[in-house]
Tab-separated table of C-alpha atoms in Angstrom:
chain	number	residue	atom	x	y	z
W	1	MET	CA	-0.353	-41.179	15.771
W	2	GLY	CA	3.266	-40.561	14.911
W	3	THR	CA	5.931	-40.033	17.497
W	4	SER	CA	6.305	-36.341	16.782
W	5	PHE	CA	3.828	-33.488	17.017
W	6	PHE	CA	5.512	-31.930	13.984
W	7	THR	CA	5.069	-33.744	10.711
W	8	PRO	CA	6.866	-32.788	7.524
W	9	LEU	CA	5.150	-31.303	4.505
W	10	SER	CA	3.381	-33.946	2.404
W	11	TRP	CA	1.305	-34.130	-0.758
W	12	SER	CA	-1.877	-34.256	1.303
W	13	ASP	CA	-1.192	-30.644	2.283
W	14	SER	CA	-1.562	-29.468	-1.299
W	15	GLY	CA	-5.370	-29.514	-0.994
W	16	PHE	CA	-5.123	-27.267	2.067
W	17	ILE	CA	-2.825	-24.837	0.266
W	18	LEU	CA	-5.074	-24.887	-2.781
W	19	THR	CA	-7.990	-23.778	-0.583
W	20	GLY	CA	-5.869	-20.846	0.545
W	21	VAL	CA	-4.974	-19.980	-3.052
W	22	LEU	CA	-8.635	-20.139	-4.129
W	23	ASN	CA	-9.722	-18.022	-1.164
W	24	THR	CA	-7.076	-15.381	-1.921
W	25	VAL	CA	-8.149	-15.306	-5.559
W	26	THR	CA	-11.853	-15.165	-4.638
W	27	ILE	CA	-11.650	-12.332	-2.126
W	28	SER	CA	-9.290	-10.335	-4.383
W	29	LEU	CA	-11.646	-10.675	-7.345
W	30	VAL	CA	-14.676	-9.722	-5.249
W	31	ALA	CA	-12.902	-6.658	-3.828
W	32	ILE	CA	-11.578	-5.583	-7.240
W	33	LEU	CA	-14.999	-6.013	-8.878
W	34	VAL	CA	-17.063	-4.330	-6.164
W	35	GLY	CA	-14.383	-1.700	-5.509
W	36	THR	CA	-14.189	-0.883	-9.227
W	37	LEU	CA	-17.958	-0.519	-9.637
W	38	LEU	CA	-18.351	1.579	-6.484
W	39	GLY	CA	-15.217	3.554	-7.340
W	40	LEU	CA	-16.559	4.237	-10.821
W	41	ALA	CA	-19.822	5.562	-9.374
W	42	VAL	CA	-18.104	7.639	-6.685
W	43	GLY	CA	-15.438	8.892	-9.083
W	44	PHE	CA	-18.066	9.990	-11.595
W	45	PHE	CA	-20.108	11.626	-8.858
W	46	ARG	CA	-17.042	13.497	-7.601
W	47	ALA	CA	-16.177	14.737	-11.083
W	48	GLU	CA	-19.707	16.163	-11.316
W	49	ALA	CA	-20.472	17.258	-7.753
W	50	ASN	CA	-20.118	20.797	-6.446
W	51	LYS	CA	-17.214	21.835	-4.280
W	52	PHE	CA	-18.950	21.400	-0.920
W	53	THR	CA	-20.161	17.831	-1.512
W	54	ASN	CA	-16.793	17.016	-3.006
W	55	THR	CA	-14.841	18.192	0.024
W	56	LEU	CA	-17.148	16.280	2.376
W	57	LEU	CA	-16.963	13.074	0.354
W	58	GLY	CA	-13.228	13.515	-0.100
W	59	ALA	CA	-12.751	13.677	3.671
W	60	VAL	CA	-14.608	10.389	4.182
W	61	LEU	CA	-12.593	8.662	1.453
W	62	ASP	CA	-9.457	10.143	2.963
W	63	ILE	CA	-10.118	8.294	6.226
W	64	LEU	CA	-10.241	4.984	4.355
W	65	ARG	CA	-6.865	5.795	2.810
W	66	SER	CA	-5.182	7.123	5.980
W	67	VAL	CA	-6.044	4.365	8.454
W	68	PRO	CA	-4.152	1.087	8.049
W	69	LEU	CA	-6.237	-1.640	6.405
W	70	ILE	CA	-5.519	-4.015	9.256
W	71	ILE	CA	-7.043	-1.561	11.766
W	72	GLN	CA	-10.111	-1.146	9.529
W	73	LEU	CA	-10.548	-4.918	9.395
W	74	ILE	CA	-10.252	-5.310	13.173
W	75	LEU	CA	-12.557	-2.349	13.848
W	76	PHE	CA	-15.296	-3.495	11.469
W	77	SER	CA	-15.283	-7.118	12.558
W	78	THR	CA	-15.232	-6.170	16.254
W	79	TYR	CA	-18.029	-3.673	15.721
W	80	ILE	CA	-20.432	-6.029	13.979
W	81	GLY	CA	-19.598	-8.624	16.617
W	82	ALA	CA	-20.281	-6.184	19.442
W	83	VAL	CA	-23.683	-5.103	18.084
W	84	GLY	CA	-24.674	-8.743	17.803
W	85	HIS	CA	-24.484	-9.397	14.046
W	86	PRO	CA	-21.294	-11.393	13.598
W	87	LEU	CA	-20.638	-12.145	9.938
W	88	ASP	CA	-18.619	-14.774	8.184
W	89	PRO	CA	-14.923	-13.710	7.855
W	90	PHE	CA	-15.287	-13.851	4.076
W	91	VAL	CA	-18.204	-11.389	4.111
W	92	THR	CA	-16.515	-9.086	6.636
W	93	GLY	CA	-13.251	-9.177	4.712
W	94	SER	CA	-14.994	-8.587	1.372
W	95	ILE	CA	-16.872	-5.547	2.692
W	96	VAL	CA	-13.821	-3.884	4.218
W	97	LEU	CA	-11.494	-4.720	1.335
W	98	SER	CA	-14.076	-3.540	-1.234
W	99	LEU	CA	-14.589	-0.213	0.511
W	100	TYR	CA	-10.822	0.228	0.826
W	101	THR	CA	-10.441	-0.545	-2.878
W	102	MET	CA	-13.274	1.848	-3.698
W	103	ALA	CA	-11.436	4.692	-1.938
W	104	PHE	CA	-8.434	4.283	-4.260
W	105	MET	CA	-10.429	3.428	-7.406
W	106	SER	CA	-12.632	6.515	-7.041
W	107	GLU	CA	-9.544	8.748	-7.229
W	108	VAL	CA	-8.323	6.892	-10.306
W	109	PHE	CA	-11.665	7.189	-12.131
W	110	ARG	CA	-12.219	10.765	-11.067
W	111	GLY	CA	-8.893	11.630	-12.669
W	112	GLY	CA	-9.973	9.755	-15.775
W	113	PHE	CA	-13.250	11.630	-16.086
W	114	GLU	CA	-11.578	14.971	-15.513
W	115	SER	CA	-8.954	14.185	-18.178
W	116	VAL	CA	-11.643	14.240	-20.890
W	117	HIS	CA	-11.610	17.746	-22.348
W	118	GLN	CA	-14.700	19.837	-21.757
W	119	SER	CA	-14.592	20.918	-25.408
W	120	MET	CA	-15.139	17.309	-26.467
W	121	VAL	CA	-18.178	17.009	-24.246
W	122	THR	CA	-19.525	20.336	-25.544
W	123	ALA	CA	-18.984	19.182	-29.122
W	124	ALA	CA	-20.880	15.964	-28.445
W	125	ARG	CA	-23.745	17.883	-26.875
W	126	SER	CA	-23.925	20.254	-29.836
W	127	LEU	CA	-24.162	17.215	-32.122
W	128	GLY	CA	-27.402	16.440	-30.339
W	129	MET	CA	-26.204	13.823	-27.868
W	130	SER	CA	-28.029	13.666	-24.566
W	131	TYR	CA	-26.158	14.007	-21.276
W	132	TRP	CA	-26.083	10.238	-20.753
W	133	GLN	CA	-25.076	9.635	-24.355
W	134	THR	CA	-21.998	11.804	-23.852
W	135	VAL	CA	-21.265	9.807	-20.706
W	136	ALA	CA	-21.686	6.436	-22.430
W	137	HIS	CA	-20.016	7.249	-25.775
W	138	ILE	CA	-17.469	9.963	-24.961
W	139	ARG	CA	-16.548	10.332	-21.310
W	140	LEU	CA	-16.555	6.689	-20.215
W	141	PRO	CA	-14.568	5.168	-23.100
W	142	ILE	CA	-11.985	7.967	-23.247
W	143	GLY	CA	-11.719	8.471	-19.499
W	144	LEU	CA	-11.444	4.758	-18.704
W	145	ARG	CA	-8.819	4.094	-21.341
W	146	ALA	CA	-6.614	6.854	-19.957
W	147	VAL	CA	-6.579	5.396	-16.447
W	148	PHE	CA	-6.191	1.712	-17.289
W	149	PRO	CA	-2.570	1.460	-16.045
W	150	SER	CA	-3.461	3.153	-12.745
W	151	TRP	CA	-6.502	0.888	-12.391
W	152	LEU	CA	-4.266	-2.144	-12.882
W	153	GLY	CA	-1.843	-0.779	-10.287
W	154	VAL	CA	-4.617	-0.485	-7.693
W	155	ALA	CA	-5.949	-3.960	-8.588
W	156	LEU	CA	-2.492	-5.456	-8.104
W	157	SER	CA	-2.099	-3.792	-4.715
W	158	VAL	CA	-5.506	-5.201	-3.712
W	159	ILE	CA	-4.308	-8.747	-4.480
W	160	LYS	CA	-1.322	-8.131	-2.226
W	161	ASP	CA	-3.360	-6.381	0.486
W	162	SER	CA	-5.859	-9.250	0.542
W	163	ALA	CA	-3.256	-11.090	2.619
W	164	LEU	CA	-4.243	-8.863	5.555
W	165	VAL	CA	-7.724	-10.365	5.698
W	166	SER	CA	-6.039	-13.267	7.496
W	167	VAL	CA	-6.158	-11.118	10.647
W	168	ILE	CA	-9.929	-11.611	11.021
W	169	GLY	CA	-9.681	-15.351	10.473
W	170	TYR	CA	-10.255	-15.729	6.732
W	171	MET	CA	-8.287	-18.728	5.458
W	172	GLU	CA	-6.493	-17.043	2.603
W	173	LEU	CA	-3.112	-18.175	1.324
W	174	LEU	CA	-0.878	-16.560	3.919
W	175	ARG	CA	-2.965	-17.818	6.834
W	176	THR	CA	-3.066	-21.386	5.541
W	177	SER	CA	0.696	-21.239	5.092
W	178	GLU	CA	1.106	-19.897	8.614
W	179	GLN	CA	-0.822	-22.881	9.986
W	180	LEU	CA	1.239	-25.272	7.893
W	181	ILE	CA	4.394	-23.628	9.208
W	182	SER	CA	3.366	-24.115	12.820
W	183	ARG	CA	2.744	-27.807	12.134
W	184	THR	CA	5.692	-28.642	9.897
W	185	GLN	CA	8.275	-26.162	11.214
W	186	GLN	CA	9.445	-25.654	7.629
W	187	PRO	CA	8.863	-21.906	7.245
W	188	LEU	CA	11.302	-21.247	4.429
W	189	GLU	CA	9.987	-23.808	1.911
W	190	ILE	CA	6.365	-22.856	2.525
W	191	LEU	CA	6.937	-19.105	2.451
W	192	ILE	CA	8.973	-19.279	-0.742
W	193	GLY	CA	6.086	-21.172	-2.336
W	194	VAL	CA	3.626	-18.525	-1.172
W	195	GLY	CA	5.857	-15.698	-2.398
W	196	LEU	CA	6.178	-17.396	-5.769
W	197	PHE	CA	2.406	-17.587	-6.130
W	198	TYR	CA	1.965	-13.858	-5.543
W	199	PHE	CA	4.887	-13.097	-7.833
W	200	ILE	CA	3.589	-15.273	-10.680
W	201	VAL	CA	0.210	-13.545	-10.505
W	202	SER	CA	1.478	-10.005	-10.019
W	203	TYR	CA	4.624	-9.764	-12.155
W	204	PRO	CA	3.147	-10.488	-15.625
W	205	LEU	CA	0.267	-8.105	-14.925
W	206	SER	CA	2.642	-5.352	-13.798
W	207	LEU	CA	4.703	-5.877	-16.971
W	208	TYR	CA	1.528	-5.620	-19.041
W	209	GLY	CA	0.618	-2.407	-17.213
W	210	LYS	CA	4.028	-0.919	-18.003
W	211	TYR	CA	3.671	-1.998	-21.642
W	212	VAL	CA	0.277	-0.304	-21.991
W	213	GLU	CA	1.563	2.810	-20.263
W	214	ARG	CA	4.506	3.011	-22.661
W	215	LYS	CA	2.230	2.536	-25.655
W	216	MET	CA	-0.124	5.245	-24.473
W	217	ALA	CA	2.658	7.707	-23.704
W	218	ILE	CA	3.466	8.176	-27.397
R	1	MET	CA	-28.414	-4.352	20.368
R	2	GLU	CA	-26.528	-1.235	21.363
R	3	TYR	CA	-22.879	-1.101	22.226
R	4	GLU	CA	-21.889	0.951	25.238
R	5	PHE	CA	-18.610	2.774	24.894
R	6	HIS	CA	-16.239	3.100	27.820
R	7	TRP	CA	-13.449	5.537	27.093
R	8	ASN	CA	-11.903	5.952	30.537
R	9	ILE	CA	-9.671	2.918	30.361
R	10	VAL	CA	-8.352	4.060	26.976
R	11	PHE	CA	-7.439	7.508	28.253
R	12	GLN	CA	-5.662	5.958	31.209
R	13	LYS	CA	-3.502	4.018	28.751
R	14	LEU	CA	-2.887	6.999	26.475
R	15	PRO	CA	0.802	7.319	27.459
R	16	GLN	CA	1.407	3.722	26.362
R	17	LEU	CA	-0.452	4.322	23.109
R	18	LEU	CA	1.608	7.429	22.448
R	19	ASN	CA	4.684	5.386	23.122
R	20	GLY	CA	3.457	2.908	20.503
R	21	ALA	CA	2.922	5.785	18.068
R	22	PHE	CA	6.493	6.852	18.697
R	23	VAL	CA	7.763	3.361	17.845
R	24	THR	CA	5.644	3.470	14.667
R	25	LEU	CA	7.266	6.749	13.623
R	26	HIS	CA	10.664	5.488	14.662
R	27	VAL	CA	10.511	2.320	12.554
R	28	SER	CA	9.070	4.104	9.511
R	29	VAL	CA	11.600	6.945	9.574
R	30	LEU	CA	14.453	4.473	9.938
R	31	SER	CA	13.052	2.248	7.172
R	32	MET	CA	12.903	5.287	4.881
R	33	LEU	CA	16.452	6.450	5.639
R	34	ILE	CA	18.003	3.011	5.116
R	35	GLY	CA	15.646	2.372	2.180
R	36	ILE	CA	16.752	5.604	0.465
R	37	ALA	CA	20.431	4.756	0.909
R	38	ILE	CA	19.971	1.280	-0.589
R	39	ALA	CA	17.700	2.602	-3.351
R	40	VAL	CA	20.378	5.037	-4.527
R	41	LEU	CA	22.816	2.149	-4.894
R	42	LEU	CA	20.209	-0.089	-6.544
R	43	ALA	CA	19.204	2.657	-8.984
R	44	ILE	CA	22.833	3.124	-10.026
R	45	ALA	CA	23.229	-0.656	-10.323
R	46	LYS	CA	20.035	-0.966	-12.366
R	47	MET	CA	21.154	1.654	-14.871
R	48	SER	CA	24.497	-0.079	-15.312
R	49	ASP	CA	25.222	-1.888	-18.570
R	50	ALA	CA	26.884	-4.757	-16.733
R	51	ARG	CA	24.346	-7.458	-16.003
R	52	ILE	CA	26.081	-8.569	-12.794
R	53	PHE	CA	24.993	-5.208	-11.358
R	54	SER	CA	21.674	-4.634	-13.082
R	55	LEU	CA	20.234	-8.136	-12.695
R	56	PRO	CA	20.361	-8.372	-8.860
R	57	ALA	CA	18.914	-4.864	-8.647
R	58	THR	CA	16.064	-5.826	-10.979
R	59	VAL	CA	15.367	-8.997	-8.992
R	60	TRP	CA	15.238	-7.004	-5.737
R	61	VAL	CA	12.909	-4.386	-7.210
R	62	GLU	CA	10.508	-6.891	-8.771
R	63	ILE	CA	10.261	-9.116	-5.683
R	64	ALA	CA	9.624	-6.063	-3.492
R	65	ARG	CA	6.917	-4.761	-5.833
R	66	ASN	CA	5.161	-8.028	-6.584
R	67	THR	CA	4.775	-9.727	-3.212
R	68	PRO	CA	2.687	-8.624	-0.193
R	69	ALA	CA	4.358	-6.686	2.627
R	70	LEU	CA	2.981	-9.257	5.058
R	71	PHE	CA	4.867	-11.929	3.136
R	72	GLN	CA	8.115	-9.955	3.528
R	73	ILE	CA	7.509	-9.611	7.272
R	74	TYR	CA	6.816	-13.344	7.678
R	75	MET	CA	9.879	-14.071	5.598
R	76	ALA	CA	12.034	-11.905	7.870
R	77	TYR	CA	10.431	-13.184	11.066
R	78	PHE	CA	9.908	-16.917	10.365
R	79	GLY	CA	11.743	-17.622	7.108
R	80	LEU	CA	15.193	-16.373	8.066
R	81	GLY	CA	15.118	-18.791	11.013
R	82	ALA	CA	16.062	-21.526	8.541
R	83	PHE	CA	19.428	-19.788	8.172
R	84	GLY	CA	19.832	-19.487	11.927
R	85	ILE	CA	18.924	-15.786	11.816
R	86	HIS	CA	16.361	-14.960	14.488
R	87	LEU	CA	15.164	-11.373	14.289
R	88	SER	CA	13.212	-9.526	16.953
R	89	PRO	CA	9.741	-8.304	15.878
R	90	TYR	CA	11.151	-4.780	15.514
R	91	ALA	CA	14.078	-5.932	13.379
R	92	ALA	CA	11.811	-8.137	11.252
R	93	VAL	CA	9.339	-5.344	10.496
R	94	LEU	CA	12.165	-2.857	9.931
R	95	SER	CA	13.993	-5.105	7.480
R	96	ALA	CA	10.783	-5.928	5.595
R	97	LEU	CA	9.911	-2.233	5.281
R	98	VAL	CA	13.481	-1.404	4.216
R	99	PHE	CA	13.310	-4.134	1.577
R	100	VAL	CA	10.053	-2.826	0.099
R	101	ASN	CA	10.963	0.872	0.401
R	102	ALA	CA	14.295	0.274	-1.320
R	103	GLY	CA	12.502	-1.609	-4.122
R	104	TYR	CA	9.913	1.089	-4.809
R	105	LEU	CA	12.306	4.017	-4.349
R	106	THR	CA	14.787	2.497	-6.809
R	107	GLU	CA	12.221	2.932	-9.576
R	108	THR	CA	11.395	6.430	-8.303
R	109	PHE	CA	15.052	7.493	-8.346
R	110	ARG	CA	15.718	5.892	-11.709
R	111	GLY	CA	12.662	7.601	-13.170
R	112	GLY	CA	13.731	10.939	-11.669
R	113	PHE	CA	17.230	10.603	-13.057
R	114	GLN	CA	16.106	9.553	-16.524
R	115	SER	CA	13.501	12.306	-16.741
R	116	ILE	CA	16.258	14.906	-17.101
R	117	PRO	CA	17.070	15.476	-20.769
R	118	LYS	CA	20.618	14.492	-21.759
R	119	THR	CA	21.018	17.833	-23.552
R	120	GLN	CA	21.290	19.554	-20.178
R	121	TYR	CA	24.548	17.709	-19.536
R	122	SER	CA	26.151	18.954	-22.719
R	123	ALA	CA	24.655	22.418	-22.251
R	124	SER	CA	26.201	22.803	-18.802
R	125	LYS	CA	29.527	21.511	-20.112
R	126	SER	CA	29.492	24.051	-22.918
R	127	LEU	CA	28.894	26.735	-20.284
R	128	GLY	CA	32.110	25.582	-18.610
R	129	MET	CA	30.552	23.989	-15.521
R	130	SER	CA	32.475	21.366	-13.610
R	131	SER	CA	30.692	18.077	-12.991
R	132	THR	CA	30.215	18.996	-9.315
R	133	GLN	CA	28.531	22.221	-10.412
R	134	LEU	CA	26.488	20.305	-12.975
R	135	TYR	CA	25.036	18.003	-10.326
R	136	ARG	CA	24.808	20.609	-7.570
R	137	TYR	CA	23.010	23.289	-9.578
R	138	ILE	CA	21.347	21.517	-12.509
R	139	ILE	CA	20.682	17.817	-12.087
R	140	LEU	CA	20.048	17.197	-8.379
R	141	PRO	CA	17.646	20.121	-7.745
R	142	GLN	CA	15.433	19.008	-10.638
R	143	MET	CA	15.676	15.368	-9.617
R	144	PHE	CA	14.765	16.129	-6.032
R	145	ARG	CA	11.702	18.018	-7.190
R	146	ARG	CA	10.484	15.040	-9.187
R	147	ILE	CA	11.068	12.409	-6.506
R	148	TYR	CA	9.733	14.494	-3.619
R	149	HIS	CA	6.071	13.488	-3.896
R	150	PRO	CA	6.640	9.780	-4.529
R	151	MET	CA	8.999	9.792	-1.532
R	152	THR	CA	6.373	11.391	0.704
R	153	ASN	CA	3.863	8.767	-0.408
R	154	GLN	CA	6.331	6.006	0.324
R	155	PHE	CA	6.834	7.390	3.812
R	156	VAL	CA	3.083	7.419	4.468
R	157	TRP	CA	2.903	3.875	3.094
R	158	SER	CA	5.628	2.828	5.559
R	159	ILE	CA	3.723	4.313	8.495
R	160	LEU	CA	0.533	2.497	7.496
R	161	MET	CA	2.270	-0.789	6.733
R	162	SER	CA	4.258	-0.826	9.978
R	163	SER	CA	0.850	-1.671	11.509
R	164	LEU	CA	1.512	-5.240	10.332
R	165	GLY	CA	3.817	-5.412	13.340
R	166	ILE	CA	0.655	-6.458	15.201
R	167	LEU	CA	0.966	-9.901	13.586
R	168	VAL	CA	4.461	-10.562	14.903
R	169	GLY	CA	3.947	-9.048	18.345
R	170	MET	CA	5.809	-5.787	17.810
R	171	ASN	CA	5.227	-2.888	20.224
R	172	GLU	CA	4.359	-0.253	17.622
R	173	LEU	CA	0.973	1.495	17.720
R	174	SER	CA	-1.095	-1.467	16.457
R	175	GLY	CA	0.705	-4.104	18.480
R	176	GLU	CA	0.563	-1.943	21.599
R	177	THR	CA	-3.161	-1.339	21.021
R	178	GLN	CA	-3.680	-5.088	20.677
R	179	ARG	CA	-1.811	-5.774	23.914
R	180	LEU	CA	-3.655	-3.059	25.875
R	181	GLN	CA	-7.104	-4.026	24.632
R	182	SER	CA	-6.504	-7.650	25.607
R	183	LEU	CA	-6.125	-6.517	29.240
R	184	SER	CA	-9.487	-4.739	29.326
R	185	PHE	CA	-11.431	-6.144	26.340
R	186	ARG	CA	-12.445	-2.629	25.258
R	187	THR	CA	-11.361	-3.642	21.761
R	188	LEU	CA	-13.447	-1.116	19.836
R	189	GLU	CA	-12.455	1.879	21.934
R	190	PHE	CA	-8.760	1.062	21.750
R	191	PHE	CA	-8.729	0.499	18.003
R	192	ILE	CA	-10.807	3.615	17.334
R	193	VAL	CA	-8.204	5.672	19.205
R	194	ALA	CA	-5.443	3.904	17.290
R	195	ALA	CA	-7.215	4.668	13.992
R	196	VAL	CA	-7.488	8.349	14.947
R	197	MET	CA	-3.794	8.389	15.839
R	198	TYR	CA	-2.800	6.874	12.486
R	199	PHE	CA	-4.990	9.403	10.704
R	200	LEU	CA	-3.417	12.301	12.600
R	201	ILE	CA	0.117	11.004	12.011
R	202	THR	CA	-0.372	10.649	8.247
R	203	LYS	CA	-2.087	14.055	8.025
R	204	PHE	CA	0.730	15.629	10.012
R	205	VAL	CA	3.339	14.055	7.730
R	206	LEU	CA	1.531	15.147	4.553
R	207	PHE	CA	0.970	18.657	5.929
R	208	SER	CA	4.629	19.076	6.909
R	209	ALA	CA	5.699	17.697	3.550
R	210	ALA	CA	3.533	20.260	1.766
R	211	LEU	CA	4.920	23.026	3.973
R	212	ILE	CA	8.514	21.979	3.298
R	213	SER	CA	7.890	21.742	-0.432
R	214	GLN	CA	6.464	25.280	-0.436
R	215	LYS	CA	9.550	26.599	1.356
R	216	VAL	CA	12.101	24.637	-0.640
R	217	PHE	CA	10.585	24.612	-4.107
R	218	LYS	CA	8.717	27.942	-3.760
R	219	GLY	CA	5.774	26.588	-5.666
R	220	GLU	CA	7.758	25.567	-8.746
R	221	LEU	CA	6.876	21.907	-8.438
């Protein structure tokens, strides 16, 4: 053993950081994928449902959007622990983050579906399309295209919010860096590296989103 | 297995929780006020033709928008130590929230300013308005209308994100809940009450914002 408890950053730490990077990427992709699919279903349902169901469902989704994500993570992981079914932090984090994503995605998709003019749907029906044909060939393609920039915005915020899953013990990037900081006592170098990673992922995508938005505006 | 809830201990600690909620409101209101002031300056700088003004503003905005809030808080709390700056948990969370709020609001303000057609400037001049009158009666009222909703959302975001104070030991609602539950181990009960409090705070803010907008804008939003 060395003379000091603190050892400086070395190349052998890169594997540890890489695990954190991969875990951040994995849980973000899972949450974006599951959240998008669930959000699509819920958003479509809300665009179709009657006012009563809509208000009820809206209230539930509203809770997911009005309680801090970190509290949701703590509550869910404590709850499943207390009832005797503790889950892996990755599974717990994925469930909570996916549901949180779904709450935002459903609003995005609902807006998309409602932006498709009723006259277009009526026209498609009068051409002999079935209900599901109008969904598959008219409402989905047109509605989804309109909300692509907003979808990207939510996806980007999910990548950033995935950092909070560290609170329930998932070894994502920020948590691995925190552990490295407590060993090396070199917070600035490590944090700048972490910040750069998020920036390099997020910035080009946000530029692309702005580009698409500008193209669609005309 | 069933979980048995015990609420008594939580209600005994309600004053402390309310105190935490007050700190939450305190830090988010302050982060908005300072954030707005900086955002006005950044928006002006970003619209400038001189790159020495616009470039730093752009860098600020893009870093704030493209990195996690938790990263900003760690940066303020641990990272600044490398420069000999040691912030308290409150100051670290406040400065991180100010940094992000200023970044997002800059784009909001710039968008609000640029959304007003340039023809209105010449029109008001041809009507003989002074530039004070132009801004007081034409530009600012319209701008305020357009930035009002994004600003409300940013405020709600600040309230929710101040909960990250729990990770640096701050005494806002989440941190206080964490501290209190560790004394009794009624984790679920304490965090359920905290969740309800956050929900009520955000609803109250959104409701008041809607009320104010009805009074001020008289429905012409």
